[in-house]
PDB file of C-alpha atoms and ligand atoms in Angstrom:
ATOM      1  CA  MET A   1       8.315 -18.564  -5.440  1.00 45.00           C
ATOM      2  CA  PRO A   2       7.313 -20.684  -8.423  1.00 44.00           C
ATOM      3  CA  GLU A   3       8.651 -24.184  -8.997  1.00 48.00           C
ATOM      4  CA  ARG A   4      12.123 -24.171 -10.505  1.00 50.00           C
ATOM      5  CA  ASN A   5      11.070 -25.538 -13.845  1.00 62.00           C
ATOM      6  CA  GLU A   6       8.798 -22.525 -14.274  1.00 85.00           C
ATOM      7  CA  TYR A   7      11.826 -20.296 -14.857  1.00 94.00           C
ATOM      8  CA  LEU A   8      13.198 -19.445 -18.256  1.00 97.00           C
ATOM      9  CA  LEU A   9      15.998 -17.470 -16.643  1.00 98.00           C
ATOM     10  CA  GLU A  10      17.317 -17.711 -13.120  1.00 97.00           C
ATOM     11  CA  VAL A  11      20.049 -15.375 -11.905  1.00 98.00           C
ATOM     12  CA  LYS A  12      21.783 -16.254  -8.651  1.00 98.00           C
ATOM     13  CA  GLY A  13      24.150 -13.961  -6.748  1.00 98.00           C
ATOM     14  CA  LEU A  14      25.381 -12.322  -9.978  1.00 98.00           C
ATOM     15  CA  LYS A  15      28.320  -9.931  -9.658  1.00 98.00           C
ATOM     16  CA  LYS A  16      30.016  -7.913 -12.349  1.00 98.00           C
ATOM     17  CA  TYR A  17      32.930  -5.785 -11.216  1.00 96.00           C
ATOM     18  CA  PHE A  18      35.236  -3.628 -13.336  1.00 96.00           C
ATOM     19  CA  LYS A  19      38.664  -2.288 -12.426  1.00 94.00           C
ATOM     20  CA  ALA A  20      38.461   1.497 -12.058  1.00 92.00           C
ATOM     21  CA  GLY A  21      41.880   3.039 -11.331  1.00 89.00           C
ATOM     22  CA  LYS A  22      42.816   1.861  -7.848  1.00 88.00           C
ATOM     23  CA  GLY A  23      39.219   1.013  -6.965  1.00 90.00           C
ATOM     24  CA  THR A  24      36.599  -1.494  -8.067  1.00 93.00           C
ATOM     25  CA  LEU A  25      33.435  -0.487  -9.879  1.00 95.00           C
ATOM     26  CA  LYS A  26      30.762  -2.805  -8.518  1.00 94.00           C
ATOM     27  CA  ALA A  27      28.302  -2.402 -11.397  1.00 96.00           C
ATOM     28  CA  VAL A  28      26.239  -5.459 -10.431  1.00 97.00           C
ATOM     29  CA  ASP A  29      26.728  -6.650  -6.889  1.00 96.00           C
ATOM     30  CA  ASP A  30      25.072  -9.872  -5.767  1.00 97.00           C
ATOM     31  CA  VAL A  31      21.840  -9.730  -7.717  1.00 97.00           C
ATOM     32  CA  SER A  32      19.300 -12.582  -7.835  1.00 97.00           C
ATOM     33  CA  PHE A  33      16.048 -12.796  -9.783  1.00 97.00           C
ATOM     34  CA  TYR A  34      14.106 -15.011 -12.161  1.00 97.00           C
ATOM     35  CA  ILE A  35      11.997 -14.563 -15.300  1.00 98.00           C
ATOM     36  CA  ARG A  36       9.178 -16.941 -16.208  1.00 96.00           C
ATOM     37  CA  PRO A  37       8.561 -17.899 -19.845  1.00 97.00           C
ATOM     38  CA  GLY A  38       6.359 -15.387 -21.652  1.00 96.00           C
ATOM     39  CA  GLU A  39       6.590 -12.646 -19.033  1.00 96.00           C
ATOM     40  CA  THR A  40       8.266  -9.243 -19.018  1.00 98.00           C
ATOM     41  CA  LEU A  41      10.528  -8.258 -16.176  1.00 98.00           C
ATOM     42  CA  GLY A  42      10.966  -4.473 -16.150  1.00 98.00           C
ATOM     43  CA  VAL A  43      14.351  -3.350 -14.759  1.00 98.00           C
ATOM     44  CA  VAL A  44      14.466   0.242 -13.619  1.00 96.00           C
ATOM     45  CA  GLY A  45      16.910   2.657 -12.007  1.00 94.00           C
ATOM     46  CA  GLU A  46      18.901   5.830 -12.634  1.00 91.00           C
ATOM     47  CA  SER A  47      22.002   5.709 -14.824  1.00 86.00           C
ATOM     48  CA  GLY A  48      24.828   3.985 -12.983  1.00 86.00           C
ATOM     49  CA  CYS A  49      22.499   1.553 -11.166  1.00 92.00           C
ATOM     50  CA  GLY A  50      23.868  -1.432 -13.121  1.00 95.00           C
ATOM     51  CA  LYS A  51      20.760  -2.328 -15.127  1.00 96.00           C
ATOM     52  CA  THR A  52      22.442  -2.339 -18.545  1.00 96.00           C
ATOM     53  CA  THR A  53      25.503  -4.213 -17.222  1.00 97.00           C
ATOM     54  CA  CYS A  54      23.115  -6.705 -15.639  1.00 98.00           C
ATOM     55  CA  GLY A  55      21.300  -7.253 -18.969  1.00 98.00           C
ATOM     56  CA  ARG A  56      24.541  -7.716 -20.868  1.00 97.00           C
ATOM     57  CA  THR A  57      26.019 -10.075 -18.272  1.00 98.00           C
ATOM     58  CA  VAL A  58      22.820 -12.127 -18.375  1.00 98.00           C
ATOM     59  CA  LEU A  59      23.358 -12.544 -22.132  1.00 97.00           C
ATOM     60  CA  GLY A  60      27.033 -13.436 -21.642  1.00 97.00           C
ATOM     61  CA  LEU A  61      28.186 -10.300 -23.505  1.00 96.00           C
ATOM     62  CA  TYR A  62      30.233  -9.596 -20.351  1.00 97.00           C
ATOM     63  CA  ASP A  63      31.925 -12.315 -18.294  1.00 97.00           C
ATOM     64  CA  SER A  64      30.558 -12.480 -14.764  1.00 98.00           C
ATOM     65  CA  THR A  65      32.727 -11.824 -11.715  1.00 98.00           C
ATOM     66  CA  ASP A  66      30.719 -14.283  -9.623  1.00 98.00           C
ATOM     67  CA  GLY A  67      27.315 -15.956  -9.474  1.00 98.00           C
ATOM     68  CA  GLN A  68      25.271 -17.857 -12.026  1.00 98.00           C
ATOM     69  CA  VAL A  69      22.963 -17.111 -14.939  1.00 98.00           C
ATOM     70  CA  LEU A  70      20.848 -20.187 -15.641  1.00 97.00           C
ATOM     71  CA  TYR A  71      18.940 -20.296 -18.931  1.00 97.00           C
ATOM     72  CA  ARG A  72      16.581 -23.264 -18.972  1.00 95.00           C
ATOM     73  CA  GLY A  73      18.735 -24.597 -16.123  1.00 95.00           C
ATOM     74  CA  GLU A  74      22.062 -24.296 -18.021  1.00 95.00           C
ATOM     75  CA  ASP A  75      24.751 -21.856 -16.910  1.00 97.00           C
ATOM     76  CA  VAL A  76      25.201 -19.262 -19.688  1.00 97.00           C
ATOM     77  CA  HIS A  77      28.753 -18.482 -18.583  1.00 97.00           C
ATOM     78  CA  GLN A  78      29.836 -22.117 -18.839  1.00 96.00           C
ATOM     79  CA  MET A  79      28.375 -22.671 -22.323  1.00 96.00           C
ATOM     80  CA  LYS A  80      30.803 -23.398 -25.131  1.00 95.00           C
ATOM     81  CA  GLY A  81      30.705 -24.201 -28.870  1.00 94.00           C
ATOM     82  CA  LYS A  82      27.353 -25.313 -30.215  1.00 93.00           C
ATOM     83  CA  GLU A  83      25.564 -24.825 -26.899  1.00 94.00           C
ATOM     84  CA  ARG A  84      26.740 -21.225 -26.789  1.00 94.00           C
ATOM     85  CA  GLN A  85      25.728 -20.635 -30.412  1.00 93.00           C
ATOM     86  CA  ASN A  86      22.292 -22.048 -29.671  1.00 94.00           C
ATOM     87  CA  PHE A  87      21.935 -19.681 -26.756  1.00 96.00           C
ATOM     88  CA  THR A  88      22.807 -16.645 -28.900  1.00 93.00           C
ATOM     89  CA  LYS A  89      20.013 -17.690 -31.247  1.00 93.00           C
ATOM     90  CA  HIS A  90      17.495 -18.003 -28.432  1.00 95.00           C
ATOM     91  CA  ALA A  91      18.538 -14.844 -26.564  1.00 97.00           C
ATOM     92  CA  GLN A  92      18.787 -11.514 -28.386  1.00 96.00           C
ATOM     93  CA  ILE A  93      19.230  -7.846 -27.519  1.00 95.00           C
ATOM     94  CA  ILE A  94      17.610  -4.627 -28.740  1.00 95.00           C
ATOM     95  CA  PHE A  95      19.927  -1.702 -28.061  1.00 91.00           C
ATOM     96  CA  GLN A  96      19.141   1.694 -26.611  1.00 86.00           C
ATOM     97  CA  ASP A  97      20.468   3.809 -29.401  1.00 78.00           C
ATOM     98  CA  PRO A  98      19.160   2.849 -32.835  1.00 73.00           C
ATOM     99  CA  TYR A  99      21.488   5.470 -34.354  1.00 75.00           C
ATOM    100  CA  ALA A 100      24.636   3.818 -33.015  1.00 81.00           C
ATOM    101  CA  SER A 101      23.605   0.174 -33.112  1.00 82.00           C
ATOM    102  CA  LEU A 102      22.909  -0.099 -36.849  1.00 86.00           C
ATOM    103  CA  ASP A 103      25.776   0.068 -39.344  1.00 88.00           C
ATOM    104  CA  PRO A 104      25.138   3.110 -41.591  1.00 86.00           C
ATOM    105  CA  LYS A 105      27.081   1.505 -44.448  1.00 87.00           C
ATOM    106  CA  MET A 106      24.810  -1.544 -44.608  1.00 91.00           C
ATOM    107  CA  LYS A 107      21.487  -1.836 -46.365  1.00 95.00           C
ATOM    108  CA  VAL A 108      18.544  -2.724 -44.138  1.00 96.00           C
ATOM    109  CA  TYR A 109      18.322  -6.034 -45.991  1.00 97.00           C
ATOM    110  CA  ASN A 110      21.819  -7.086 -44.928  1.00 96.00           C
ATOM    111  CA  ILE A 111      21.368  -5.836 -41.355  1.00 95.00           C
ATOM    112  CA  ILE A 112      18.360  -8.115 -40.897  1.00 96.00           C
ATOM    113  CA  ALA A 113      19.707 -11.006 -42.989  1.00 96.00           C
ATOM    114  CA  GLU A 114      23.027 -11.160 -41.079  1.00 94.00           C
ATOM    115  CA  GLY A 115      21.712 -13.270 -38.180  1.00 94.00           C
ATOM    116  CA  ILE A 116      19.718 -15.547 -40.502  1.00 96.00           C
ATOM    117  CA  ARG A 117      22.902 -16.321 -42.436  1.00 95.00           C
ATOM    118  CA  ALA A 118      25.124 -16.620 -39.340  1.00 93.00           C
ATOM    119  CA  HIS A 119      22.841 -19.254 -37.816  1.00 92.00           C
ATOM    120  CA  GLY A 120      22.220 -20.983 -41.162  1.00 93.00           C
ATOM    121  CA  LEU A 121      18.452 -20.669 -40.709  1.00 94.00           C
ATOM    122  CA  LEU A 122      17.672 -20.293 -44.408  1.00 94.00           C
ATOM    123  CA  LYS A 123      19.832 -21.314 -47.334  1.00 87.00           C
ATOM    124  CA  SER A 124      18.669 -19.579 -50.523  1.00 94.00           C
ATOM    125  CA  GLU A 125      18.765 -15.828 -51.058  1.00 94.00           C
ATOM    126  CA  LYS A 126      15.143 -16.028 -52.226  1.00 96.00           C
ATOM    127  CA  GLU A 127      14.042 -17.488 -48.865  1.00 97.00           C
ATOM    128  CA  ILE A 128      16.145 -14.947 -46.966  1.00 97.00           C
ATOM    129  CA  ARG A 129      14.652 -12.074 -48.962  1.00 97.00           C
ATOM    130  CA  GLU A 130      11.115 -13.272 -48.302  1.00 97.00           C
ATOM    131  CA  ARG A 131      11.896 -13.595 -44.593  1.00 97.00           C
ATOM    132  CA  VAL A 132      13.463 -10.101 -44.389  1.00 97.00           C
ATOM    133  CA  GLU A 133      10.445  -8.553 -46.147  1.00 97.00           C
ATOM    134  CA  GLU A 134       8.057 -10.438 -43.871  1.00 97.00           C
ATOM    135  CA  LEU A 135       9.972  -9.168 -40.814  1.00 97.00           C
ATOM    136  CA  LEU A 136       9.802  -5.561 -42.059  1.00 97.00           C
ATOM    137  CA  VAL A 137       6.031  -5.850 -42.423  1.00 97.00           C
ATOM    138  CA  THR A 138       5.800  -7.491 -38.954  1.00 96.00           C
ATOM    139  CA  VAL A 139       7.451  -4.463 -37.340  1.00 96.00           C
ATOM    140  CA  GLY A 140       5.231  -2.023 -39.270  1.00 96.00           C
ATOM    141  CA  LEU A 141       7.596  -1.020 -42.092  1.00 97.00           C
ATOM    142  CA  ASP A 142       7.276  -1.203 -45.874  1.00 96.00           C
ATOM    143  CA  LYS A 143       9.059  -4.209 -47.354  1.00 95.00           C
ATOM    144  CA  GLN A 144      10.682  -1.959 -49.963  1.00 95.00           C
ATOM    145  CA  TYR A 145      12.714  -0.359 -47.164  1.00 97.00           C
ATOM    146  CA  ALA A 146      15.016  -3.400 -47.392  1.00 96.00           C
ATOM    147  CA  GLU A 147      16.976  -1.648 -50.143  1.00 96.00           C
ATOM    148  CA  ARG A 148      17.581   1.554 -48.198  1.00 96.00           C
ATOM    149  CA  PHE A 149      20.332   2.615 -45.778  1.00 95.00           C
ATOM    150  CA  VAL A 150      19.578   3.289 -42.119  1.00 90.00           C
ATOM    151  CA  HIS A 151      20.448   7.011 -42.277  1.00 90.00           C
ATOM    152  CA  GLU A 152      17.307   7.471 -44.396  1.00 92.00           C
ATOM    153  CA  PHE A 153      15.058   6.588 -41.450  1.00 92.00           C
ATOM    154  CA  SER A 154      13.711   8.331 -38.335  1.00 91.00           C
ATOM    155  CA  GLY A 155      14.601   7.194 -34.800  1.00 91.00           C
ATOM    156  CA  GLY A 156      11.383   5.219 -34.392  1.00 93.00           C
ATOM    157  CA  GLN A 157      11.835   3.521 -37.784  1.00 94.00           C
ATOM    158  CA  ARG A 158      15.429   2.632 -36.923  1.00 93.00           C
ATOM    159  CA  GLN A 159      14.294   1.064 -33.660  1.00 93.00           C
ATOM    160  CA  ARG A 160      11.762  -0.986 -35.664  1.00 95.00           C
ATOM    161  CA  ILE A 161      14.663  -2.154 -37.868  1.00 96.00           C
ATOM    162  CA  GLY A 162      16.581  -3.067 -34.683  1.00 95.00           C
ATOM    163  CA  ILE A 163      13.577  -5.104 -33.519  1.00 96.00           C
ATOM    164  CA  ALA A 164      13.325  -6.857 -36.919  1.00 97.00           C
ATOM    165  CA  ARG A 165      17.024  -7.705 -36.685  1.00 95.00           C
ATOM    166  CA  ALA A 166      16.519  -9.258 -33.231  1.00 96.00           C
ATOM    167  CA  LEU A 167      13.455 -11.218 -34.420  1.00 96.00           C
ATOM    168  CA  ALA A 168      15.254 -12.553 -37.502  1.00 96.00           C
ATOM    169  CA  VAL A 169      16.748 -15.523 -35.610  1.00 95.00           C
ATOM    170  CA  GLU A 170      13.400 -16.388 -33.979  1.00 95.00           C
ATOM    171  CA  PRO A 171      14.506 -15.815 -30.385  1.00 97.00           C
ATOM    172  CA  GLU A 172      12.464 -16.670 -27.289  1.00 97.00           C
ATOM    173  CA  PHE A 173      14.124 -14.181 -24.923  1.00 98.00           C
ATOM    174  CA  ILE A 174      15.040 -10.559 -25.667  1.00 98.00           C
ATOM    175  CA  VAL A 175      16.883  -8.079 -23.466  1.00 98.00           C
ATOM    176  CA  CYS A 176      15.387  -4.721 -24.442  1.00 97.00           C
ATOM    177  CA  ASP A 177      18.153  -2.371 -23.303  1.00 95.00           C
ATOM    178  CA  GLU A 178      16.439   1.009 -22.910  1.00 93.00           C
ATOM    179  CA  PRO A 179      14.848   0.645 -26.360  1.00 92.00           C
ATOM    180  CA  ILE A 180      12.776   3.808 -26.025  1.00 90.00           C
ATOM    181  CA  SER A 181      15.060   6.200 -24.106  1.00 88.00           C
ATOM    182  CA  ALA A 182      16.499   7.839 -27.230  1.00 84.00           C
ATOM    183  CA  LEU A 183      13.068   8.337 -28.857  1.00 88.00           C
ATOM    184  CA  ASP A 184      10.495  11.153 -28.745  1.00 88.00           C
ATOM    185  CA  VAL A 185       7.738  10.602 -26.195  1.00 86.00           C
ATOM    186  CA  SER A 186       5.135  10.232 -28.957  1.00 86.00           C
ATOM    187  CA  ILE A 187       7.153   7.413 -30.551  1.00 91.00           C
ATOM    188  CA  GLN A 188       7.917   5.642 -27.254  1.00 92.00           C
ATOM    189  CA  ALA A 189       4.326   4.386 -26.857  1.00 91.00           C
ATOM    190  CA  GLN A 190       4.324   3.048 -30.440  1.00 93.00           C
ATOM    191  CA  ILE A 191       7.460   0.989 -29.804  1.00 94.00           C
ATOM    192  CA  VAL A 192       6.139  -0.293 -26.457  1.00 94.00           C
ATOM    193  CA  ASN A 193       2.869  -1.290 -28.174  1.00 94.00           C
ATOM    194  CA  LEU A 194       4.787  -3.035 -30.955  1.00 95.00           C
ATOM    195  CA  LEU A 195       6.885  -4.992 -28.427  1.00 96.00           C
ATOM    196  CA  GLY A 196       3.703  -5.916 -26.530  1.00 95.00           C
ATOM    197  CA  ARG A 197       2.013  -7.181 -29.698  1.00 96.00           C
ATOM    198  CA  LEU A 198       5.061  -9.199 -30.765  1.00 97.00           C
ATOM    199  CA  GLN A 199       5.261 -10.746 -27.310  1.00 97.00           C
ATOM    200  CA  LYS A 200       1.671 -11.972 -27.570  1.00 96.00           C
ATOM    201  CA  GLU A 201       2.053 -13.231 -31.132  1.00 95.00           C
ATOM    202  CA  LYS A 202       5.365 -15.005 -30.642  1.00 96.00           C
ATOM    203  CA  GLY A 203       5.296 -15.909 -26.935  1.00 96.00           C
ATOM    204  CA  LEU A 204       8.433 -13.861 -26.277  1.00 98.00           C
ATOM    205  CA  THR A 205      10.016 -13.271 -22.867  1.00 98.00           C
ATOM    206  CA  TYR A 206      11.479  -9.821 -22.186  1.00 98.00           C
ATOM    207  CA  MET A 207      13.889  -8.217 -19.781  1.00 98.00           C
ATOM    208  CA  PHE A 208      12.871  -4.596 -20.393  1.00 97.00           C
ATOM    209  CA  ILE A 209      15.403  -2.058 -19.120  1.00 96.00           C
ATOM    210  CA  ALA A 210      14.408   1.589 -18.594  1.00 93.00           C
ATOM    211  CA  HIS A 211      15.597   4.545 -16.545  1.00 87.00           C
ATOM    212  CA  ASP A 212      12.177   5.554 -15.241  1.00 83.00           C
ATOM    213  CA  LEU A 213       8.953   3.835 -14.310  1.00 88.00           C
ATOM    214  CA  SER A 214       6.543   5.570 -16.697  1.00 85.00           C
ATOM    215  CA  MET A 215       6.496   3.272 -19.760  1.00 85.00           C
ATOM    216  CA  VAL A 216       7.639   0.160 -17.891  1.00 90.00           C
ATOM    217  CA  LYS A 217       4.201  -0.003 -16.286  1.00 85.00           C
ATOM    218  CA  TYR A 218       2.509  -0.808 -19.587  1.00 87.00           C
ATOM    219  CA  ILE A 219       4.688  -3.694 -20.614  1.00 93.00           C
ATOM    220  CA  SER A 220       5.931  -5.359 -17.408  1.00 96.00           C
ATOM    221  CA  ASP A 221       4.408  -8.236 -15.460  1.00 97.00           C
ATOM    222  CA  ARG A 222       6.931  -7.688 -12.684  1.00 97.00           C
ATOM    223  CA  VAL A 223       9.348  -4.852 -12.019  1.00 98.00           C
ATOM    224  CA  MET A 224      12.818  -4.940 -10.452  1.00 98.00           C
ATOM    225  CA  VAL A 225      14.202  -1.662  -9.105  1.00 98.00           C
ATOM    226  CA  MET A 226      17.989  -1.335  -8.957  1.00 97.00           C
ATOM    227  CA  TYR A 227      20.143   1.165  -7.100  1.00 96.00           C
ATOM    228  CA  LEU A 228      23.953   1.263  -7.256  1.00 96.00           C
ATOM    229  CA  GLY A 229      24.361  -2.350  -8.326  1.00 96.00           C
ATOM    230  CA  LYS A 230      21.767  -3.780  -5.921  1.00 97.00           C
ATOM    231  CA  VAL A 231      18.145  -4.878  -6.260  1.00 98.00           C
ATOM    232  CA  VAL A 232      16.134  -2.793  -3.777  1.00 98.00           C
ATOM    233  CA  GLU A 233      12.613  -3.971  -4.652  1.00 98.00           C
ATOM    234  CA  ILE A 234      11.037  -6.554  -6.932  1.00 98.00           C
ATOM    235  CA  THR A 235       7.391  -7.480  -7.285  1.00 97.00           C
ATOM    236  CA  ALA A 236       4.395  -7.662  -9.634  1.00 97.00           C
ATOM    237  CA  SER A 237       3.929  -4.487 -11.654  1.00 96.00           C
ATOM    238  CA  ASP A 238       0.479  -3.638 -10.169  1.00 95.00           C
ATOM    239  CA  GLN A 239       1.765  -4.219  -6.656  1.00 95.00           C
ATOM    240  CA  LEU A 240       4.772  -1.958  -7.222  1.00 96.00           C
ATOM    241  CA  TYR A 241       2.660   0.913  -8.519  1.00 94.00           C
ATOM    242  CA  GLU A 242      -0.063   0.535  -5.857  1.00 94.00           C
ATOM    243  CA  ASN A 243       2.073  -0.312  -2.876  1.00 94.00           C
ATOM    244  CA  PRO A 244       5.724   0.698  -3.371  1.00 96.00           C
ATOM    245  CA  MET A 245       7.679  -0.045  -0.193  1.00 97.00           C
ATOM    246  CA  HIS A 246      11.257   1.072  -0.776  1.00 97.00           C
ATOM    247  CA  PRO A 247      11.893   4.836  -0.342  1.00 96.00           C
ATOM    248  CA  TYR A 248      13.826   4.866  -3.632  1.00 96.00           C
ATOM    249  CA  THR A 249      10.935   3.268  -5.538  1.00 96.00           C
ATOM    250  CA  LYS A 250       8.554   5.811  -3.988  1.00 95.00           C
ATOM    251  CA  ALA A 251      10.792   8.655  -5.164  1.00 93.00           C
ATOM    252  CA  LEU A 252      10.983   7.237  -8.707  1.00 93.00           C
ATOM    253  CA  LEU A 253       7.198   6.844  -8.834  1.00 92.00           C
ATOM    254  CA  SER A 254       6.563  10.356  -7.585  1.00 90.00           C
ATOM    255  CA  ALA A 255       8.697  11.712 -10.437  1.00 82.00           C
ATOM    256  CA  ILE A 256       6.333  10.317 -13.122  1.00 80.00           C
ATOM    257  CA  PRO A 257       4.255  13.201 -14.521  1.00 70.00           C
ATOM    258  CA  ILE A 258       0.450  12.752 -14.363  1.00 66.00           C
ATOM    259  CA  PRO A 259      -1.285  13.811 -17.631  1.00 64.00           C
ATOM    260  CA  ASP A 260      -4.055  15.666 -15.727  1.00 65.00           C
ATOM    261  CA  PRO A 261      -2.582  19.144 -14.859  1.00 66.00           C
ATOM    262  CA  LYS A 262      -4.774  19.521 -11.737  1.00 68.00           C
ATOM    263  CA  MET A 263      -3.723  16.172 -10.306  1.00 62.00           C
ATOM    264  CA  GLU A 264      -0.128  16.873 -11.259  1.00 62.00           C
ATOM    265  CA  GLU A 265      -0.248  20.169  -9.353  1.00 66.00           C
ATOM    266  CA  GLY A 266      -1.581  18.552  -6.158  1.00 64.00           C
ATOM    267  CA  LYS A 267       0.766  15.576  -6.277  1.00 64.00           C
ATOM    268  CA  GLU A 268       3.331  15.070  -3.544  1.00 67.00           C
ATOM    269  CA  ARG A 269       6.775  14.801  -5.103  1.00 68.00           C
ATOM    270  CA  ILE A 270       9.278  12.891  -2.997  1.00 72.00           C
ATOM    271  CA  LYS A 271      12.668  14.514  -3.340  1.00 72.00           C
ATOM    272  CA  MET A 272      15.825  12.529  -2.895  1.00 79.00           C
ATOM    273  CA  GLY A 273      18.522  14.362  -0.991  1.00 75.00           C
ATOM    274  CA  GLY A 274      22.218  14.301  -1.946  1.00 76.00           C
ATOM    275  CA  ASP A 275      23.818  12.991  -5.110  1.00 80.00           C
ATOM    276  CA  ILE A 276      23.972   9.437  -6.331  1.00 84.00           C
ATOM    277  CA  PRO A 277      27.286   8.096  -4.919  1.00 89.00           C
ATOM    278  CA  SER A 278      29.921   6.576  -7.173  1.00 88.00           C
ATOM    279  CA  PRO A 279      29.573   2.843  -7.822  1.00 87.00           C
ATOM    280  CA  VAL A 280      33.367   2.712  -7.340  1.00 91.00           C
ATOM    281  CA  ASP A 281      33.752   1.551  -3.741  1.00 81.00           C
ATOM    282  CA  PRO A 282      30.102   2.316  -2.894  1.00 88.00           C
ATOM    283  CA  PRO A 283      28.982   3.326   0.637  1.00 88.00           C
ATOM    284  CA  GLU A 284      28.731   0.866   3.531  1.00 93.00           C
ATOM    285  CA  GLY A 285      25.353  -0.210   4.851  1.00 96.00           C
ATOM    286  CA  CYS A 286      22.356   0.700   2.709  1.00 97.00           C
ATOM    287  CA  ARG A 287      23.698   2.265  -0.491  1.00 96.00           C
ATOM    288  CA  PHE A 288      20.775   4.680  -0.531  1.00 96.00           C
ATOM    289  CA  HIS A 289      21.399   6.045   2.980  1.00 95.00           C
ATOM    290  CA  ASN A 290      22.908   9.421   2.007  1.00 93.00           C
ATOM    291  CA  ARG A 291      19.722  10.273   0.030  1.00 94.00           C
ATOM    292  CA  CYS A 292      17.083   8.695   2.271  1.00 94.00           C
ATOM    293  CA  LYS A 293      15.123  10.813   4.732  1.00 92.00           C
ATOM    294  CA  TYR A 294      14.384   7.747   6.883  1.00 94.00           C
ATOM    295  CA  ALA A 295      18.037   6.693   7.319  1.00 95.00           C
ATOM    296  CA  THR A 296      19.153   5.650  10.798  1.00 96.00           C
ATOM    297  CA  GLU A 297      22.503   4.591  12.220  1.00 97.00           C
ATOM    298  CA  LYS A 298      21.700   0.984  11.331  1.00 97.00           C
ATOM    299  CA  CYS A 299      21.239   2.024   7.682  1.00 97.00           C
ATOM    300  CA  ARG A 300      24.744   3.491   7.642  1.00 96.00           C
ATOM    301  CA  THR A 301      26.427   0.317   8.899  1.00 97.00           C
ATOM    302  CA  GLU A 302      24.285  -2.701   8.039  1.00 97.00           C
ATOM    303  CA  GLU A 303      23.330  -3.671   4.509  1.00 97.00           C
ATOM    304  CA  PRO A 304      19.599  -4.446   4.224  1.00 98.00           C
ATOM    305  CA  LYS A 305      18.876  -7.826   2.631  1.00 96.00           C
ATOM    306  CA  LEU A 306      15.926  -8.467   0.310  1.00 96.00           C
ATOM    307  CA  ARG A 307      13.035  -9.669   2.517  1.00 97.00           C
ATOM    308  CA  LEU A 308       9.718 -11.112   1.432  1.00 96.00           C
ATOM    309  CA  PHE A 309       6.525  -9.165   2.199  1.00 96.00           C
ATOM    310  CA  GLY A 310       3.249 -10.807   1.288  1.00 88.00           C
ATOM    311  CA  LYS A 311       3.202 -12.688  -1.990  1.00 87.00           C
ATOM    312  CA  ASP A 312       6.265 -12.309  -4.196  1.00 91.00           C
ATOM    313  CA  HIS A 313       7.103  -8.774  -2.982  1.00 97.00           C
ATOM    314  CA  TYR A 314      10.791  -8.413  -2.048  1.00 97.00           C
ATOM    315  CA  VAL A 315      12.182  -5.253  -0.474  1.00 98.00           C
ATOM    316  CA  ALA A 316      15.688  -4.398   0.803  1.00 98.00           C
ATOM    317  CA  CYS A 317      15.040  -1.772   3.479  1.00 98.00           C
ATOM    318  CA  HIS A 318      15.480  -1.962   7.276  1.00 98.00           C
ATOM    319  CA  MET A 319      12.323   0.108   7.769  1.00 95.00           C
ATOM    320  CA  ALA A 320      10.007  -1.913   5.482  1.00 95.00           C
ATOM    321  CA  LYS A 321       6.977  -3.312   7.345  1.00 87.00           C
ATOM    322  CA  GLU A 322       3.894  -5.336   6.294  1.00 77.00           C
TER     323      GLU A 322
HETATM  324 FE1  SF4 B 401      16.378   4.329   3.797  1.00 88.92          FE
HETATM  325 FE2  SF4 B 401      17.455   2.821   5.683  1.00 88.92          FE
HETATM  326 FE3  SF4 B 401      15.617   1.805   4.108  1.00 88.92          FE
HETATM  327 FE4  SF4 B 401      18.038   2.329   3.178  1.00 88.92          FE
HETATM  328  S1  SF4 B 401      17.520   0.824   4.734  1.00 88.92           S
HETATM  329  S2  SF4 B 401      16.135   2.801   2.178  1.00 88.92           S
HETATM  330  S3  SF4 B 401      18.543   4.186   4.277  1.00 88.92           S
HETATM  331  S4  SF4 B 401      15.331   3.484   5.573  1.00 88.92           S
END
């Protein structure tokens, strides 16, 4: 583990529960991880695994049920007043659905200028206009688009507007909440490349949330795999792709299509049995046990803890071995 002051973000034992009828939906259930400045942590899992709730709780958009989110050593959920406002400037979000996250009644100019005004970053309209136009060019759009409404743009262009809006307040940390899931495959790579370029140019730190492992590979330094509110594996991106250890990670990796049809044909696809259980009162023991072909009695009764294998490779599985 790196020294503590190497972390931009440190999450300790984070829980986020919701009331669900007579039960409790344990969306995020005792999750710990860190992100170093300038790196990208990919967060991956099927829908219902808690990745989006985790990202939003990290940003303080949801109150936590328990645990801590430390940003530069300060607890996000204890911040008030000016400290809190400062944090919202430093930490931004790009939403999954560019169609729903941008107000169709607002001009692009006002969408991007909103944060600049709210944080009092620039005073005169002339300065704000110059900044908005510069941001549009930065994300690969024409500066004249400032005068248009969002319904006039394609999905990829709208996501670029969403990125410009996030960049407007000069953040250092961005939660990218499935920013490419709603886009065509051909556009996904363009947005990932844009985010990669902006990261290099501006020294940004990302928490990049996605539902599969295909694109995450290209942008992440480390990857965290979540299943039903738990972290099941977390390690460097290369290590995860070359030596996945958790049966769930292996299944997710085997589902990524290989562009070469011959290789794709000969590839072993690991099927998961059963359905994903409900996160409301989730199963005892290992939460993956009803879908895992290696499950034993121990898996049904005892929850596997994250254990360290080699350098910085954490896996929560009773059967994991060096
Ligand atoms: Fe499978 Fe058991 Fe490992 Fe869970 S702990 S992933 S059920 S082998």
